[in-house]
Amino acid sequence: MAVIPIRVFPEPVLRQKAKRVRTIDGSIQKLIDDMIETMHAVPGRVGLAAPQVGVSLRVIVIGVPEEEDIILVNPEIVQRTGERLVDEGCLSIPGYIGEIKRAVSVKVKGRNRNGKEIRITANDLLAQALEHEIEHLNGVLYIDYLESMDKLHKIEPEEAQL
Ligand code: NI
């Protein structure tokens, strides 16, 4: 396993549409393990998407405090419910947060590390993290929802980042 440097906006890989994973083989499992280790190495982290470590493939990991890590390959949101305003940050846009709208609850499907199909129903921070990381796979960043970059606020590094 290895900690991989996190790519920072405006690196082009963050704007690419990531490719679907065809087979969850050893190289994908190594990518997953490296992503988990990289995520855990960052204080305040909540999730990480493969493009953030420079790999344009549809893989995300989520590490909400007090909950088991979630690994999703080829994740898709199948349902969004409700709407709420949240402060959101991103490991690829360090030191800032912005206020955007997110779903209250989402249903997501994807495959786990062993290729088994899994479905997750999530609320609040976990739902926010899933939406945020899946958007990374489409080259979308939360700042895209702000009227302008002037709406960003500076934060301390240890605050939650997605
Ligand atoms: Ni992010």
Coordinates of C-alpha atoms and ligand atoms in Angstrom, one line a residue:
M1 CA 0.0 0.0 0.0
A2 CA 1.1 3.5 -0.6
V3 CA 0.0 7.1 0.1
I4 CA -0.4 8.9 -3.2
P5 CA -0.1 12.7 -3.5
I6 CA -3.6 14.2 -3.9
R7 CA -4.2 16.2 -7.1
V8 CA -5.2 19.8 -6.6
F9 CA -7.5 22.0 -8.7
P10 CA -7.1 22.9 -11.6
E11 CA -5.3 19.7 -12.6
P12 CA -7.0 18.4 -15.8
V13 CA -7.6 14.9 -14.4
L14 CA -10.1 16.4 -12.0
R15 CA -12.2 17.5 -14.9
Q16 CA -12.1 14.3 -17.0
K17 CA -15.1 11.9 -17.0
A18 CA -13.6 8.8 -15.4
K19 CA -13.9 5.4 -17.2
R20 CA -15.9 2.5 -15.9
V21 CA -14.0 -0.4 -14.4
R22 CA -14.4 -3.5 -16.5
T23 CA -12.8 -6.1 -14.2
I24 CA -12.0 -5.7 -10.6
D25 CA -8.6 -7.3 -10.8
G26 CA -5.4 -7.1 -8.7
S27 CA -4.5 -3.6 -10.1
I28 CA -7.9 -2.2 -9.1
Q29 CA -7.6 -3.8 -5.7
K30 CA -4.2 -2.2 -5.3
L31 CA -5.7 1.1 -6.4
I32 CA -8.5 0.7 -3.7
D33 CA -5.9 -0.1 -1.0
D34 CA -3.8 2.9 -1.9
M35 CA -6.9 5.1 -1.9
I36 CA -7.9 3.9 1.5
E37 CA -4.4 4.5 2.9
T38 CA -4.2 7.9 1.2
M39 CA -7.6 8.9 2.6
H40 CA -6.6 7.8 6.2
A41 CA -3.4 9.8 5.9
V42 CA -5.3 13.1 5.7
P43 CA -6.8 14.6 8.8
G44 CA -10.5 15.4 8.6
R45 CA -11.0 13.4 5.3
V46 CA -14.4 11.9 4.6
G47 CA -13.9 10.5 1.1
L48 CA -11.7 10.2 -2.0
A49 CA -12.3 9.5 -5.7
A50 CA -9.7 7.9 -8.0
P51 CA -9.2 11.0 -10.1
Q52 CA -7.9 12.8 -7.0
V53 CA -5.0 10.4 -7.0
G54 CA -4.6 10.9 -10.8
V55 CA -6.4 7.7 -11.9
S56 CA -9.4 8.4 -14.2
L57 CA -11.4 5.3 -13.2
R58 CA -14.8 5.0 -11.5
V59 CA -13.7 4.1 -8.0
I60 CA -14.5 5.9 -4.7
V61 CA -13.8 5.3 -1.0
I62 CA -15.7 6.9 1.8
G63 CA -14.4 7.2 5.4
V64 CA -17.0 8.9 7.6
P65 CA -15.9 9.0 11.2
E66 CA -17.3 6.2 13.4
E67 CA -18.5 4.2 10.4
E68 CA -16.9 1.4 8.4
D69 CA -15.1 2.5 5.2
I70 CA -17.1 2.1 2.1
I71 CA -15.5 1.1 -1.2
L72 CA -17.5 1.5 -4.4
V73 CA -16.5 0.6 -7.9
N74 CA -18.7 2.0 -10.8
P75 CA -21.0 3.7 -8.3
E76 CA -24.4 5.2 -9.4
I77 CA -26.9 7.3 -7.6
V78 CA -30.3 5.6 -8.1
Q79 CA -32.4 8.0 -6.0
R80 CA -32.0 11.4 -4.3
T81 CA -34.5 12.6 -1.7
G82 CA -34.9 16.0 -0.1
E83 CA -32.6 19.0 -0.2
R84 CA -30.5 20.8 2.4
L85 CA -27.8 23.5 2.6
V86 CA -24.4 22.2 3.6
D87 CA -20.9 23.5 4.0
E88 CA -18.7 21.5 1.6
G89 CA -15.0 21.2 1.1
C90 CA -12.8 19.1 -1.1
L91 CA -9.3 17.6 -0.6
S92 CA -8.5 18.9 -4.1
I93 CA -9.4 22.5 -3.2
P94 CA -7.6 22.6 0.2
G95 CA -8.3 25.3 2.7
Y96 CA -11.8 26.4 1.5
I97 CA -15.4 25.5 1.9
G98 CA -18.5 26.7 0.2
E99 CA -22.3 26.5 0.9
I100 CA -24.2 24.4 -1.6
K101 CA -27.4 22.3 -1.8
R102 CA -27.2 18.5 -1.3
A103 CA -29.8 15.7 -1.0
V104 CA -30.9 14.7 2.5
S105 CA -30.8 11.1 1.5
V106 CA -29.4 9.0 -1.4
K107 CA -29.6 5.5 -2.6
V108 CA -26.4 4.3 -4.4
K109 CA -25.4 1.1 -6.1
G110 CA -22.0 -0.2 -7.1
R111 CA -19.6 -3.0 -6.6
N112 CA -17.3 -3.7 -3.6
R113 CA -13.7 -4.7 -3.6
N114 CA -14.6 -8.3 -4.6
G115 CA -17.0 -7.3 -7.4
K116 CA -20.1 -8.1 -5.4
E117 CA -23.0 -5.7 -6.1
I118 CA -23.9 -3.5 -3.1
R119 CA -26.7 -1.0 -2.5
I120 CA -26.5 1.7 0.2
T121 CA -29.1 4.0 1.6
A122 CA -27.4 7.0 3.2
N123 CA -28.4 10.2 5.0
D124 CA -26.7 13.5 5.9
L125 CA -22.9 13.5 5.8
L126 CA -22.7 10.0 4.3
A127 CA -25.2 11.0 1.6
Q128 CA -23.2 14.3 1.0
A129 CA -19.9 12.4 0.7
L130 CA -21.4 9.9 -1.8
E131 CA -22.8 12.6 -4.0
H132 CA -19.5 14.6 -3.8
E133 CA -17.3 11.6 -4.7
I134 CA -19.5 10.3 -7.5
E135 CA -19.5 13.8 -9.0
H136 CA -15.7 13.7 -9.0
L137 CA -16.0 10.7 -11.4
N138 CA -17.9 13.0 -13.8
G139 CA -15.3 15.8 -13.5
V140 CA -17.7 17.9 -11.4
L141 CA -16.5 19.9 -8.4
Y142 CA -18.6 21.5 -5.7
I143 CA -17.3 24.9 -6.7
D144 CA -19.3 24.5 -9.9
Y145 CA -22.5 25.1 -7.9
L146 CA -21.3 28.5 -6.5
E147 CA -22.2 31.7 -8.1
S148 CA -18.6 32.7 -8.0
M149 CA -15.3 31.8 -6.3
D150 CA -15.9 34.8 -4.0
K151 CA -18.4 32.6 -2.2
L152 CA -15.7 30.4 -0.8
H153 CA -14.7 30.7 2.8
K154 CA -11.2 29.9 4.2
I155 CA -11.1 27.1 6.8
E156 CA -8.5 25.4 9.0
P157 CA -7.0 22.3 7.4
E158 CA -8.4 19.9 10.0
E159 CA -12.1 20.6 9.0
A160 CA -13.9 17.9 7.1
Q161 CA -13.0 17.6 3.5
L162 CA -14.5 15.3 0.8
Ligands
NI1 NI -13.5 16.2 -3.3

